[in-house]
mmCIF file of C-alpha atoms in Angstrom:
data_model
loop_
_atom_site.group_PDB
_atom_site.id
_atom_site.type_symbol
_atom_site.label_atom_id
_atom_site.label_comp_id
_atom_site.label_asym_id
_atom_site.label_seq_id
_atom_site.Cartn_x
_atom_site.Cartn_y
_atom_site.Cartn_z
ATOM 1 C CA UNK Z 125 20.059 5.872 23.797
ATOM 2 C CA UNK Z 126 20.275 9.659 23.728
ATOM 3 C CA UNK Z 127 17.147 11.502 22.668
ATOM 4 C CA UNK Z 128 16.966 12.282 18.942
ATOM 5 C CA UNK Z 129 15.034 15.369 17.904
ATOM 6 C CA UNK Z 130 13.988 14.504 14.353
ATOM 7 C CA UNK Z 131 13.514 11.606 11.956
ATOM 8 C CA UNK Z 132 13.766 11.572 8.170
ATOM 9 C CA UNK Z 133 13.252 9.102 5.326
ATOM 10 C CA UNK Z 134 16.722 8.121 4.110
ATOM 11 C CA UNK Z 135 15.454 6.176 1.095
ATOM 12 C CA UNK Z 136 12.813 4.005 -0.525
ATOM 13 C CA UNK Z 137 13.013 0.932 -2.756
ATOM 14 C CA UNK Z 138 10.573 -1.459 -4.386
ATOM 15 C CA UNK Z 139 10.688 -4.922 -5.895
ATOM 16 C CA UNK Z 140 8.129 -6.307 -8.340
ATOM 17 C CA UNK Z 141 8.021 -9.858 -9.722
ATOM 18 C CA UNK Z 142 9.171 -10.411 -13.293
ATOM 19 C CA UNK Z 143 5.780 -11.693 -14.431
ATOM 20 C CA UNK Z 144 2.978 -9.256 -15.168
ATOM 21 C CA UNK Z 145 -0.578 -10.041 -16.174
ATOM 22 C CA UNK Z 146 -2.497 -7.689 -18.442
ATOM 23 C CA UNK Z 147 -6.207 -7.245 -17.974
ATOM 24 C CA UNK Z 148 -7.079 -8.750 -21.398
ATOM 25 C CA UNK Z 149 -4.988 -11.834 -20.521
ATOM 26 C CA UNK Z 150 -6.692 -12.085 -17.134
ATOM 27 C CA UNK Z 151 -10.050 -12.019 -18.942
ATOM 28 C CA UNK Z 152 -8.840 -14.823 -21.220
ATOM 29 C CA UNK Z 153 -7.903 -16.939 -18.192
ATOM 30 C CA UNK Z 154 -11.242 -16.254 -16.523
ATOM 31 C CA UNK Z 155 -13.066 -17.361 -19.663
ATOM 32 C CA UNK Z 156 -10.984 -20.557 -19.849
ATOM 33 C CA UNK Z 157 -11.659 -21.418 -16.205
ATOM 34 C CA UNK Z 158 -15.369 -20.573 -16.332
ATOM 35 C CA UNK Z 159 -16.497 -21.993 -19.715
ATOM 36 C CA UNK Z 160 -20.180 -21.689 -18.886
ATOM 37 C CA UNK Z 161 -20.020 -17.963 -18.162
ATOM 38 C CA UNK Z 162 -19.675 -14.884 -20.346
ATOM 39 C CA UNK Z 163 -16.749 -12.700 -19.282
ATOM 40 C CA UNK Z 164 -17.626 -9.077 -20.178
ATOM 41 C CA UNK Z 165 -14.571 -7.827 -22.038
ATOM 42 C CA UNK Z 166 -13.248 -4.463 -20.901
ATOM 43 C CA UNK Z 167 -15.437 -4.181 -17.799
ATOM 44 C CA UNK Z 168 -12.557 -4.710 -15.335
ATOM 45 C CA UNK Z 169 -10.493 -1.902 -16.825
ATOM 46 C CA UNK Z 170 -13.483 0.420 -17.122
ATOM 47 C CA UNK Z 171 -14.366 -0.108 -13.451
ATOM 48 C CA UNK Z 172 -10.824 0.021 -12.037
ATOM 49 C CA UNK Z 173 -8.487 1.595 -14.576
ATOM 50 C CA UNK Z 174 -6.102 -1.340 -14.053
ATOM 51 C CA UNK Z 175 -4.321 -2.411 -17.230
ATOM 52 C CA UNK Z 176 -1.611 -4.592 -15.648
ATOM 53 C CA UNK Z 177 -0.736 -6.258 -12.341
ATOM 54 C CA UNK Z 178 2.396 -8.017 -11.039
ATOM 55 C CA UNK Z 179 2.194 -11.728 -10.190
ATOM 56 C CA UNK Z 180 4.694 -13.451 -7.900
ATOM 57 C CA UNK Z 181 5.896 -16.988 -8.739
ATOM 58 C CA UNK Z 182 4.164 -19.895 -6.965
ATOM 59 C CA UNK Z 183 5.238 -20.436 -3.343
ATOM 60 C CA UNK Z 184 6.557 -16.874 -2.996
ATOM 61 C CA UNK Z 185 6.091 -15.561 0.525
ATOM 62 C CA UNK Z 186 5.454 -11.988 1.620
ATOM 63 C CA UNK Z 187 8.838 -11.983 3.356
ATOM 64 C CA UNK Z 188 10.611 -12.893 0.087
ATOM 65 C CA UNK Z 189 9.310 -9.772 -1.639
ATOM 66 C CA UNK Z 190 9.961 -7.580 1.403
ATOM 67 C CA UNK Z 191 13.535 -8.857 1.694
ATOM 68 C CA UNK Z 192 14.239 -8.249 -2.014
ATOM 69 C CA UNK Z 193 13.188 -4.611 -1.636
ATOM 70 C CA UNK Z 194 15.056 -4.234 1.664
ATOM 71 C CA UNK Z 195 18.326 -5.540 0.208
ATOM 72 C CA UNK Z 196 18.045 -3.089 -2.668
ATOM 73 C CA UNK Z 197 17.431 -0.220 -0.246
ATOM 74 C CA UNK Z 198 20.287 -1.162 2.093
ATOM 75 C CA UNK Z 199 22.712 -1.269 -0.837
ATOM 76 C CA UNK Z 200 21.484 2.097 -2.063
ATOM 77 C CA UNK Z 201 21.779 3.793 1.332
ATOM 78 C CA UNK Z 202 25.063 2.148 2.323
ATOM 79 C CA UNK Z 203 23.605 0.360 5.331
ATOM 80 C CA UNK Z 204 24.133 -3.248 6.404
ATOM 81 C CA UNK Z 205 21.727 -5.372 8.494
ATOM 82 C CA UNK Z 206 23.766 -4.889 11.718
ATOM 83 C CA UNK Z 207 23.198 -1.121 11.473
ATOM 84 C CA UNK Z 208 19.392 -1.501 11.648
ATOM 85 C CA UNK Z 209 17.911 -0.909 15.126
ATOM 86 C CA UNK Z 210 14.349 -2.041 14.382
ATOM 87 C CA UNK Z 211 12.406 -3.741 11.576
ATOM 88 C CA UNK Z 212 8.657 -3.198 11.093
ATOM 89 C CA UNK Z 213 6.677 -5.265 8.596
ATOM 90 C CA UNK Z 214 3.633 -3.260 7.518
ATOM 91 C CA UNK Z 215 1.967 -5.321 4.795
ATOM 92 C CA UNK Z 216 -1.537 -6.678 4.420
ATOM 93 C CA UNK Z 217 0.052 -10.044 3.582
ATOM 94 C CA UNK Z 218 2.109 -12.137 5.978
ATOM 95 C CA UNK Z 219 3.931 -15.444 6.101
ATOM 96 C CA UNK Z 220 2.204 -16.814 9.197
ATOM 97 C CA UNK Z 221 -0.341 -16.072 11.889
ATOM 98 C CA UNK Z 222 2.568 -16.511 14.308
ATOM 99 C CA UNK Z 223 5.351 -15.358 14.470
ATOM 100 C CA UNK Z 224 5.447 -11.792 13.163
ATOM 101 C CA UNK Z 225 6.521 -11.722 9.520
ATOM 102 C CA UNK Z 226 9.156 -9.159 10.565
ATOM 103 C CA UNK Z 227 11.019 -12.000 12.332
ATOM 104 C CA UNK Z 228 11.219 -13.929 9.075
ATOM 105 C CA UNK Z 229 12.378 -10.814 7.205
ATOM 106 C CA UNK Z 230 15.082 -10.202 9.821
ATOM 107 C CA UNK Z 231 16.299 -13.808 9.640
ATOM 108 C CA UNK Z 232 16.537 -13.695 5.840
ATOM 109 C CA UNK Z 233 18.402 -10.371 5.976
ATOM 110 C CA UNK Z 234 20.747 -11.549 8.731
ATOM 111 C CA UNK Z 235 19.593 -8.808 11.118
ATOM 112 C CA UNK Z 236 19.555 -9.239 14.897
ATOM 113 C CA UNK Z 237 17.448 -6.266 15.991
ATOM 114 C CA UNK Z 238 13.986 -6.053 17.604
ATOM 115 C CA UNK Z 239 11.071 -6.473 15.201
ATOM 116 C CA UNK Z 240 7.300 -6.301 15.064
ATOM 117 C CA UNK Z 241 4.401 -6.224 12.583
ATOM 118 C CA UNK Z 242 1.900 -3.413 12.012
ATOM 119 C CA UNK Z 243 -1.406 -4.121 10.283
ATOM 120 C CA UNK Z 244 -3.862 -1.426 9.252
ATOM 121 C CA UNK Z 245 -4.917 -2.715 5.834
ATOM 122 C CA UNK Z 246 -3.448 -0.508 3.096
ATOM 123 C CA UNK Z 247 -2.543 2.189 5.634
ATOM 124 C CA UNK Z 248 0.036 -0.068 7.306
ATOM 125 C CA UNK Z 249 3.018 1.883 5.977
ATOM 126 C CA UNK Z 250 1.508 5.178 7.162
ATOM 127 C CA UNK Z 251 1.133 3.741 10.660
ATOM 128 C CA UNK Z 252 4.647 2.302 10.570
ATOM 129 C CA UNK Z 253 6.098 5.725 9.689
ATOM 130 C CA UNK Z 254 4.111 7.236 12.574
ATOM 131 C CA UNK Z 255 5.522 4.671 15.010
ATOM 132 C CA UNK Z 256 9.064 4.844 13.644
ATOM 133 C CA UNK Z 257 9.029 8.632 13.982
ATOM 134 C CA UNK Z 258 7.897 8.386 17.608
ATOM 135 C CA UNK Z 259 10.544 5.789 18.443
ATOM 136 C CA UNK Z 260 13.341 7.739 16.770
ATOM 137 C CA UNK Z 261 12.417 11.148 18.186
ATOM 138 C CA UNK Z 262 11.904 9.541 21.580
ATOM 139 C CA UNK Z 263 15.448 8.201 21.553
ATOM 140 C CA UNK Z 264 14.562 4.480 21.472
ATOM 141 C CA UNK Z 265 16.011 3.795 18.024
ATOM 142 C CA UNK Z 266 18.136 5.592 15.450
ATOM 143 C CA UNK Z 267 17.550 3.516 12.281
ATOM 144 C CA UNK Z 268 14.203 1.851 11.494
ATOM 145 C CA UNK Z 269 13.581 -0.305 8.436
ATOM 146 C CA UNK Z 270 9.932 -0.463 7.346
ATOM 147 C CA UNK Z 271 9.238 -3.311 4.940
ATOM 148 C CA UNK Z 272 6.152 -4.505 3.140
ATOM 149 C CA UNK Z 273 5.615 -7.738 1.248
ATOM 150 C CA UNK Z 274 2.331 -8.176 -0.593
ATOM 151 C CA UNK Z 275 1.318 -11.511 -2.131
ATOM 152 C CA UNK Z 276 -2.312 -10.622 -2.768
ATOM 153 C CA UNK Z 277 -2.944 -12.164 -6.192
ATOM 154 C CA UNK Z 278 -3.674 -15.386 -4.288
ATOM 155 C CA UNK Z 279 -7.035 -13.750 -3.464
ATOM 156 C CA UNK Z 280 -8.076 -13.422 -7.131
ATOM 157 C CA UNK Z 281 -11.488 -15.046 -7.606
ATOM 158 C CA UNK Z 282 -10.755 -17.383 -10.510
ATOM 159 C CA UNK Z 283 -13.881 -19.542 -10.151
ATOM 160 C CA UNK Z 284 -17.316 -17.969 -10.436
ATOM 161 C CA UNK Z 285 -20.505 -19.784 -9.500
ATOM 162 C CA UNK Z 286 -22.779 -17.633 -11.659
ATOM 163 C CA UNK Z 287 -22.823 -14.674 -14.014
ATOM 164 C CA UNK Z 288 -23.977 -12.460 -11.129
ATOM 165 C CA UNK Z 289 -20.720 -13.136 -9.268
ATOM 166 C CA UNK Z 290 -18.520 -11.423 -11.873
ATOM 167 C CA UNK Z 291 -19.012 -7.757 -11.034
ATOM 168 C CA UNK Z 292 -18.642 -8.147 -7.234
ATOM 169 C CA UNK Z 293 -15.386 -10.032 -7.901
ATOM 170 C CA UNK Z 294 -13.799 -7.168 -9.884
ATOM 171 C CA UNK Z 295 -11.863 -5.760 -6.853
ATOM 172 C CA UNK Z 296 -10.028 -9.096 -6.624
ATOM 173 C CA UNK Z 297 -8.918 -8.719 -10.261
ATOM 174 C CA UNK Z 298 -7.124 -5.441 -9.496
ATOM 175 C CA UNK Z 299 -4.640 -6.696 -6.871
ATOM 176 C CA UNK Z 300 -0.903 -6.929 -7.499
ATOM 177 C CA UNK Z 301 2.162 -8.458 -5.790
ATOM 178 C CA UNK Z 302 5.212 -6.457 -4.710
ATOM 179 C CA UNK Z 303 7.761 -5.702 -2.038
ATOM 180 C CA UNK Z 304 8.792 -2.311 -0.706
ATOM 181 C CA UNK Z 305 11.093 -0.814 1.894
ATOM 182 C CA UNK Z 306 11.561 2.560 3.584
ATOM 183 C CA UNK Z 307 14.462 3.511 5.842
ATOM 184 C CA UNK Z 308 13.899 6.097 8.570
ATOM 185 C CA UNK Z 309 16.835 7.448 10.541
ATOM 186 C CA UNK Z 310 17.590 10.077 13.145
ATOM 187 C CA UNK Z 311 18.326 13.490 11.709
ATOM 188 C CA UNK Z 312 19.489 16.930 12.776
ATOM 189 C CA UNK Z 313 16.803 18.482 10.564
ATOM 190 C CA UNK Z 314 13.053 17.713 10.353
ATOM 191 C CA UNK Z 315 11.995 15.057 7.867
ATOM 192 C CA UNK Z 316 8.733 13.650 9.239
ATOM 193 C CA UNK Z 317 6.832 16.889 9.806
ATOM 194 C CA UNK Z 318 3.452 15.682 10.996
ATOM 195 C CA UNK Z 319 0.804 12.976 10.925
ATOM 196 C CA UNK Z 320 -2.897 12.644 11.702
ATOM 197 C CA UNK Z 321 -5.192 9.616 11.671
ATOM 198 C CA UNK Z 322 -8.884 8.838 11.913
ATOM 199 C CA UNK Z 323 -11.271 5.889 11.650
ATOM 200 C CA UNK Z 324 -14.907 4.961 11.065
ATOM 201 C CA UNK Z 325 -14.855 1.330 12.156
ATOM 202 C CA UNK Z 326 -18.628 0.912 11.952
ATOM 203 C CA UNK Z 327 -18.112 0.364 8.200
ATOM 204 C CA UNK Z 328 -15.402 -2.306 8.446
ATOM 205 C CA UNK Z 329 -17.464 -4.753 6.362
ATOM 206 C CA UNK Z 330 -17.586 -2.400 3.349
ATOM 207 C CA UNK Z 331 -14.167 -3.510 2.068
ATOM 208 C CA UNK Z 332 -12.897 -6.895 3.147
ATOM 209 C CA UNK Z 333 -10.527 -9.741 2.345
ATOM 210 C CA UNK Z 334 -11.670 -12.456 4.777
ATOM 211 C CA UNK Z 335 -10.129 -15.748 5.794
ATOM 212 C CA UNK Z 336 -12.013 -18.705 4.260
ATOM 213 C CA UNK Z 337 -11.729 -22.411 4.968
ATOM 214 C CA UNK Z 338 -10.066 -24.422 2.197
ATOM 215 C CA UNK Z 339 -10.567 -28.047 1.135
ATOM 216 C CA UNK Z 340 -7.986 -29.317 3.638
ATOM 217 C CA UNK Z 341 -9.773 -27.672 6.564
ATOM 218 C CA UNK Z 342 -7.239 -24.861 6.910
ATOM 219 C CA UNK Z 343 -7.708 -21.191 6.241
ATOM 220 C CA UNK Z 344 -6.513 -18.984 3.400
ATOM 221 C CA UNK Z 345 -7.215 -15.406 2.283
ATOM 222 C CA UNK Z 346 -10.545 -15.124 0.531
ATOM 223 C CA UNK Z 347 -11.436 -12.820 -2.369
ATOM 224 C CA UNK Z 348 -11.162 -9.069 -1.941
ATOM 225 C CA UNK Z 349 -14.694 -7.648 -2.159
ATOM 226 C CA UNK Z 350 -16.176 -4.165 -1.839
ATOM 227 C CA UNK Z 351 -19.706 -3.005 -1.129
ATOM 228 C CA UNK Z 352 -19.459 0.268 -3.089
ATOM 229 C CA UNK Z 353 -22.562 1.891 -1.577
ATOM 230 C CA UNK Z 354 -21.579 1.125 2.009
ATOM 231 C CA UNK Z 355 -17.982 2.135 1.324
ATOM 232 C CA UNK Z 356 -19.031 5.480 -0.173
ATOM 233 C CA UNK Z 357 -21.247 6.224 2.822
ATOM 234 C CA UNK Z 358 -18.499 5.215 5.238
ATOM 235 C CA UNK Z 359 -15.876 7.392 3.560
ATOM 236 C CA UNK Z 360 -18.197 10.401 3.497
ATOM 237 C CA UNK Z 361 -18.779 9.951 7.231
ATOM 238 C CA UNK Z 362 -15.053 10.044 7.934
ATOM 239 C CA UNK Z 363 -13.664 13.311 9.240
ATOM 240 C CA UNK Z 364 -11.806 14.090 6.023
ATOM 241 C CA UNK Z 365 -10.475 17.292 7.554
ATOM 242 C CA UNK Z 366 -8.014 15.036 9.400
ATOM 243 C CA UNK Z 367 -6.302 14.343 6.070
ATOM 244 C CA UNK Z 368 -5.538 18.028 5.508
ATOM 245 C CA UNK Z 369 -4.636 18.781 9.125
ATOM 246 C CA UNK Z 370 -0.856 18.179 8.986
ATOM 247 C CA UNK Z 371 -0.654 20.773 6.200
ATOM 248 C CA UNK Z 372 -3.188 23.210 7.679
ATOM 249 C CA UNK Z 373 -1.343 23.281 11.017
ATOM 250 C CA UNK Z 374 1.667 24.685 9.136
ATOM 251 C CA UNK Z 375 -0.298 27.120 7.027
ATOM 252 C CA UNK Z 376 0.135 24.906 3.963
ATOM 253 C CA UNK Z 377 -2.178 23.615 1.252
ATOM 254 C CA UNK Z 378 -1.949 20.969 -1.454
ATOM 255 C CA UNK Z 379 -0.321 23.534 -3.744
ATOM 256 C CA UNK Z 380 2.708 23.642 -1.413
ATOM 257 C CA UNK Z 381 3.635 19.973 -1.824
ATOM 258 C CA UNK Z 382 5.514 18.587 -4.803
ATOM 259 C CA UNK Z 383 3.638 15.293 -4.832
ATOM 260 C CA UNK Z 384 0.689 13.669 -3.059
ATOM 261 C CA UNK Z 385 0.974 9.886 -2.768
ATOM 262 C CA UNK Z 386 -2.573 8.627 -2.217
ATOM 263 C CA UNK Z 387 -3.608 5.001 -1.918
ATOM 264 C CA UNK Z 388 -6.863 3.955 -3.559
ATOM 265 C CA UNK Z 389 -7.784 0.635 -5.247
ATOM 266 C CA UNK Z 390 -8.948 2.159 -8.543
ATOM 267 C CA UNK Z 391 -8.573 5.291 -10.642
ATOM 268 C CA UNK Z 392 -12.229 6.169 -10.069
ATOM 269 C CA UNK Z 393 -11.759 5.928 -6.301
ATOM 270 C CA UNK Z 394 -8.585 8.028 -6.476
ATOM 271 C CA UNK Z 395 -10.316 10.769 -8.468
ATOM 272 C CA UNK Z 396 -13.298 10.696 -6.091
ATOM 273 C CA UNK Z 397 -10.966 11.092 -3.112
ATOM 274 C CA UNK Z 398 -9.222 13.992 -4.857
ATOM 275 C CA UNK Z 399 -12.585 15.693 -5.354
ATOM 276 C CA UNK Z 400 -13.590 15.144 -1.699
ATOM 277 C CA UNK Z 401 -10.301 16.661 -0.515
ATOM 278 C CA UNK Z 402 -10.153 19.492 -3.082
ATOM 279 C CA UNK Z 403 -6.873 17.913 -4.154
ATOM 280 C CA UNK Z 404 -5.839 18.746 -7.734
ATOM 281 C CA UNK Z 405 -5.643 15.487 -9.660
ATOM 282 C CA UNK Z 406 -2.323 16.439 -11.233
ATOM 283 C CA UNK Z 407 -0.761 16.482 -7.740
ATOM 284 C CA UNK Z 408 -1.693 12.849 -7.081
ATOM 285 C CA UNK Z 409 0.641 10.053 -8.135
ATOM 286 C CA UNK Z 410 -1.144 7.469 -10.292
ATOM 287 C CA UNK Z 411 0.201 3.922 -10.162
ATOM 288 C CA UNK Z 412 -2.910 1.764 -10.306
ATOM 289 C CA UNK Z 413 -3.137 1.586 -14.125
ATOM 290 C CA UNK Z 414 0.275 -0.007 -14.742
ATOM 291 C CA UNK Z 415 0.912 -1.604 -11.334
ATOM 292 C CA UNK Z 416 -2.547 -2.532 -10.059
ATOM 293 C CA UNK Z 417 -3.691 -2.317 -6.453
ATOM 294 C CA UNK Z 418 -0.435 -2.872 -4.549
ATOM 295 C CA UNK Z 419 -2.175 -2.791 -1.143
ATOM 296 C CA UNK Z 420 0.150 -1.310 1.509
ATOM 297 C CA UNK Z 421 3.034 -1.134 -0.982
ATOM 298 C CA UNK Z 422 1.192 1.543 -2.980
ATOM 299 C CA UNK Z 423 2.617 4.552 -1.129
ATOM 300 C CA UNK Z 424 6.270 3.364 -1.239
ATOM 301 C CA UNK Z 425 5.850 2.592 -4.953
ATOM 302 C CA UNK Z 426 4.516 6.088 -5.569
ATOM 303 C CA UNK Z 427 7.412 7.652 -3.637
ATOM 304 C CA UNK Z 428 9.878 5.527 -5.593
ATOM 305 C CA UNK Z 429 8.437 6.452 -8.983
ATOM 306 C CA UNK Z 430 8.052 10.152 -8.138
ATOM 307 C CA UNK Z 431 11.687 10.314 -7.072
ATOM 308 C CA UNK Z 432 12.975 8.236 -9.988
ATOM 309 C CA UNK Z 433 11.112 10.321 -12.550
ATOM 310 C CA UNK Z 434 12.133 13.670 -11.052
ATOM 311 C CA UNK Z 435 8.790 14.826 -9.652
ATOM 312 C CA UNK Z 436 10.139 14.543 -6.099
ATOM 313 C CA UNK Z 437 13.533 15.927 -5.116
ATOM 314 C CA UNK Z 438 15.383 16.206 -1.827
ATOM 315 C CA UNK Z 439 14.013 19.162 0.125
ATOM 316 C CA UNK Z 440 10.522 18.907 -1.432
ATOM 317 C CA UNK Z 441 7.381 18.476 0.627
ATOM 318 C CA UNK Z 442 5.387 15.298 0.008
ATOM 319 C CA UNK Z 443 2.097 14.161 1.547
ATOM 320 C CA UNK Z 444 1.215 10.485 1.992
ATOM 321 C CA UNK Z 445 -2.563 10.037 2.149
ATOM 322 C CA UNK Z 446 -4.517 6.857 2.752
ATOM 323 C CA UNK Z 447 -8.148 5.815 3.131
ATOM 324 C CA UNK Z 448 -8.097 2.087 3.760
ATOM 325 C CA UNK Z 449 -10.332 -0.827 4.679
ATOM 326 C CA UNK Z 450 -11.531 -0.521 8.203
ATOM 327 C CA UNK Z 451 -12.305 2.334 7.528
ATOM 328 C CA UNK Z 452 -9.100 4.122 8.509
ATOM 329 C CA UNK Z 453 -7.665 7.367 7.221
ATOM 330 C CA UNK Z 454 -4.364 9.127 7.644
ATOM 331 C CA UNK Z 455 -1.874 11.625 6.308
ATOM 332 C CA UNK Z 456 1.886 11.836 6.870
ATOM 333 C CA UNK Z 457 3.688 15.009 5.792
ATOM 334 C CA UNK Z 458 7.373 14.648 4.891
ATOM 335 C CA UNK Z 459 10.251 16.853 3.932
ATOM 336 C CA UNK Z 460 11.956 14.569 1.410
#
């Protein structure tokens, strides 16, 4: 292929299941399933800010949600599966250990292009944009579909052994199911303007969703848990200047972007990150209250809502910022 100079985001789409679960209803279900325990009413929302999360039907796979979003995006952008050069699945969830979930997405879409998965916790989409940009500007591909399917409510900790287990389980009560899709394509004008990434892997245990052995002897995702003290220390030891670097290199600040899409699992964590970065809170998209913790689908959801509601228009600058389990950090700067 001939070398392409620039890449741009041609569009974004999301898909959420029809069923949603409010926090009061989740507390009711917890009380029913743990009759010997007292469920502190209102504590989940006070800790997380989450009022509602999306719940996929039983037996839904990550690829099902990713494909639903991808089909919506392809219709919107006028593309068909044969026009896609590469598919990247970038979700925390997946259909199988092997093969790559991107293969299953491609088969369901009827695409016949190369595929692969990218996993970097909730920063997967950031990393996928980074890779897609490199592959497009390097001339390897012209049209890259990034998809994300998240079926994370399966990790909700419905059974509690003791009263002391409730508060550590709260992160698992914030998660939400969804699918999302981004289309990157070659462009004559700059769209992906810059990206920078960092990591502090010594604190990988601070935020974790492990594999646990089930009753049949197999493995399934375990509950999402956070050690808040360790996580706070780990984040503060990150080089947070990396997150501002794509803007600073161009003489820009947060005031120059229309919207900042920032992934965090709770409103408190989002506001704390804003304070650490000197990021005005009114610049940051907030989705966690009504959509829960969407894992790697958070940033596409925020882009979708900002565009739909008129806060983000073509030609605007937008920053995608993530601090994810690992600990990994990254920023992608786009011209929308």
